[in-house]
Amino acid sequence: METSAGIQASLPGRYASALFDLASEAGTVSAVESDLDTLSAALTESAELRALTINPELSRRQQGAAIEGVAKLLGLSDLTGKFLGVLAGNRRLASLSAMIGAFRAIAAAQRGEVNAEVTSAHALTDAQIDQLKQKLTAREGRTVKISTSVDPDLLGGLVVTIGSQRIDGSIRTRLNSLAQAMKG
């Protein structure tokens, strides 16, 4: 498996890499990825769950029991549940979001995909997303998976981030560049 050294060197990357290896051996990479998507959505929606993952006052046993209950409630697979138990036992639940991101990056790299984060001033239509996906796929030479967000401060245009590369075609940036040029 080829993954970036940066992912493998980080603590969340090492945990994500180990989870990916176990999921690969079991043939459950897509199921674990789906579990992690569900867990990520739960972390985003629930302040209580986020608090559980970062609360230093809770013992390992308390965090483990709580996260086991969350795994059952969300219907997560056994492998994902055991992984969460290991994280609780090692006091690493605070890094869970970073581990989910690292797992996604490893899984995407294994499938020959690249993730692109697209920020626009207004919500993009499905047709616009499809057209953008085709252009980015042609540019990158591999399948591009797009996640979108809206930032009205951009005024117009797009900001596309693929890995460490950023393509900024926003009106806000163009106006700022014009203002700097006029200052001399």
mmCIF file of C-alpha atoms in Angstrom, residues 12-106:
data_model
loop_
_atom_site.group_PDB
_atom_site.id
_atom_site.type_symbol
_atom_site.label_atom_id
_atom_site.label_comp_id
_atom_site.label_asym_id
_atom_site.label_seq_id
_atom_site.Cartn_x
_atom_site.Cartn_y
_atom_site.Cartn_z
ATOM 1 C CA PRO A 12 -3.629 9.624 13.793
ATOM 2 C CA GLY A 13 -2.087 8.301 10.572
ATOM 3 C CA ARG A 14 -0.501 5.332 12.322
ATOM 4 C CA TYR A 15 -3.797 4.370 13.934
ATOM 5 C CA ALA A 16 -5.678 4.885 10.647
ATOM 6 C CA SER A 17 -3.087 2.844 8.773
ATOM 7 C CA ALA A 18 -3.406 -0.006 11.270
ATOM 8 C CA LEU A 19 -7.205 0.094 10.975
ATOM 9 C CA PHE A 20 -6.935 0.108 7.186
ATOM 10 C CA ASP A 21 -4.607 -2.905 7.235
ATOM 11 C CA LEU A 22 -7.021 -4.837 9.471
ATOM 12 C CA ALA A 23 -10.003 -3.851 7.313
ATOM 13 C CA SER A 24 -8.115 -4.885 4.155
ATOM 14 C CA GLU A 25 -7.300 -8.297 5.614
ATOM 15 C CA ALA A 26 -10.957 -8.773 6.575
ATOM 16 C CA GLY A 27 -12.220 -7.382 3.238
ATOM 17 C CA THR A 28 -14.294 -4.744 5.019
ATOM 18 C CA VAL A 29 -12.651 -1.479 3.949
ATOM 19 C CA SER A 30 -15.866 -0.015 2.512
ATOM 20 C CA ALA A 31 -17.882 -1.075 5.590
ATOM 21 C CA VAL A 32 -15.345 0.518 7.943
ATOM 22 C CA GLU A 33 -15.250 3.644 5.778
ATOM 23 C CA SER A 34 -19.049 3.825 5.978
ATOM 24 C CA ASP A 35 -18.851 3.361 9.765
ATOM 25 C CA LEU A 36 -16.348 6.201 10.016
ATOM 26 C CA ASP A 37 -18.582 8.448 7.894
ATOM 27 C CA THR A 38 -21.460 7.710 10.279
ATOM 28 C CA LEU A 39 -19.225 8.377 13.269
ATOM 29 C CA SER A 40 -17.924 11.615 11.739
ATOM 30 C CA ALA A 41 -21.487 12.835 11.180
ATOM 31 C CA ALA A 42 -22.345 11.939 14.786
ATOM 32 C CA LEU A 43 -19.301 13.864 16.041
ATOM 33 C CA THR A 44 -20.373 16.881 14.000
ATOM 34 C CA GLU A 45 -23.973 16.772 15.226
ATOM 35 C CA SER A 46 -23.459 15.877 18.888
ATOM 36 C CA ALA A 47 -21.677 18.190 21.302
ATOM 37 C CA GLU A 48 -22.025 15.474 23.966
ATOM 38 C CA LEU A 49 -20.150 12.938 21.824
ATOM 39 C CA ARG A 50 -17.397 15.461 21.092
ATOM 40 C CA ALA A 51 -17.157 16.191 24.820
ATOM 41 C CA LEU A 52 -16.894 12.465 25.559
ATOM 42 C CA THR A 53 -13.899 12.124 23.253
ATOM 43 C CA ILE A 54 -11.929 14.983 24.805
ATOM 44 C CA ASN A 55 -12.922 14.879 28.486
ATOM 45 C CA PRO A 56 -9.771 14.118 30.536
ATOM 46 C CA GLU A 57 -11.823 13.605 33.691
ATOM 47 C CA LEU A 58 -13.372 10.396 32.359
ATOM 48 C CA SER A 59 -11.403 7.223 33.057
ATOM 49 C CA ARG A 60 -10.353 4.865 30.272
ATOM 50 C CA ARG A 61 -13.021 2.435 31.431
ATOM 51 C CA GLN A 62 -15.735 5.123 31.427
ATOM 52 C CA GLN A 63 -14.755 6.330 27.947
ATOM 53 C CA GLY A 64 -14.589 2.741 26.718
ATOM 54 C CA ALA A 65 -18.048 1.903 28.048
ATOM 55 C CA ALA A 66 -19.533 5.107 26.644
ATOM 56 C CA ILE A 67 -17.952 4.706 23.207
ATOM 57 C CA GLU A 68 -19.043 1.043 23.122
ATOM 58 C CA GLY A 69 -22.615 2.227 23.695
ATOM 59 C CA VAL A 70 -22.254 4.821 20.937
ATOM 60 C CA ALA A 71 -20.915 2.136 18.549
ATOM 61 C CA LYS A 72 -23.909 -0.109 19.272
ATOM 62 C CA LEU A 73 -26.354 2.790 18.935
ATOM 63 C CA LEU A 74 -24.876 3.775 15.552
ATOM 64 C CA GLY A 75 -24.764 0.145 14.373
ATOM 65 C CA LEU A 76 -21.022 0.151 13.714
ATOM 66 C CA SER A 77 -19.224 -3.028 12.661
ATOM 67 C CA ASP A 78 -17.288 -5.152 15.165
ATOM 68 C CA LEU A 79 -13.926 -4.019 13.778
ATOM 69 C CA THR A 80 -14.818 -0.350 14.098
ATOM 70 C CA GLY A 81 -16.200 -0.919 17.601
ATOM 71 C CA LYS A 82 -13.014 -2.709 18.687
ATOM 72 C CA PHE A 83 -10.934 0.079 17.152
ATOM 73 C CA LEU A 84 -12.861 2.660 19.196
ATOM 74 C CA GLY A 85 -12.304 0.526 22.292
ATOM 75 C CA VAL A 86 -8.542 0.524 21.658
ATOM 76 C CA LEU A 87 -8.621 4.297 21.228
ATOM 77 C CA ALA A 88 -10.465 4.698 24.536
ATOM 78 C CA GLY A 89 -8.028 2.324 26.260
ATOM 79 C CA ASN A 90 -5.050 4.263 24.927
ATOM 80 C CA ARG A 91 -6.611 7.693 25.678
ATOM 81 C CA ARG A 92 -6.605 8.584 21.964
ATOM 82 C CA LEU A 93 -10.284 9.400 21.371
ATOM 83 C CA ALA A 94 -9.397 13.111 21.150
ATOM 84 C CA SER A 95 -7.624 12.358 17.845
ATOM 85 C CA LEU A 96 -10.609 10.494 16.381
ATOM 86 C CA SER A 97 -11.531 13.144 13.779
ATOM 87 C CA ALA A 98 -7.954 13.270 12.490
ATOM 88 C CA MET A 99 -7.874 9.458 12.341
ATOM 89 C CA ILE A 100 -11.079 9.408 10.317
ATOM 90 C CA GLY A 101 -9.569 11.908 7.866
ATOM 91 C CA ALA A 102 -6.366 9.875 7.602
ATOM 92 C CA PHE A 103 -8.329 6.654 7.000
ATOM 93 C CA ARG A 104 -10.311 8.354 4.232
ATOM 94 C CA ALA A 105 -7.081 9.564 2.605
ATOM 95 C CA ILE A 106 -5.507 6.095 2.784
#
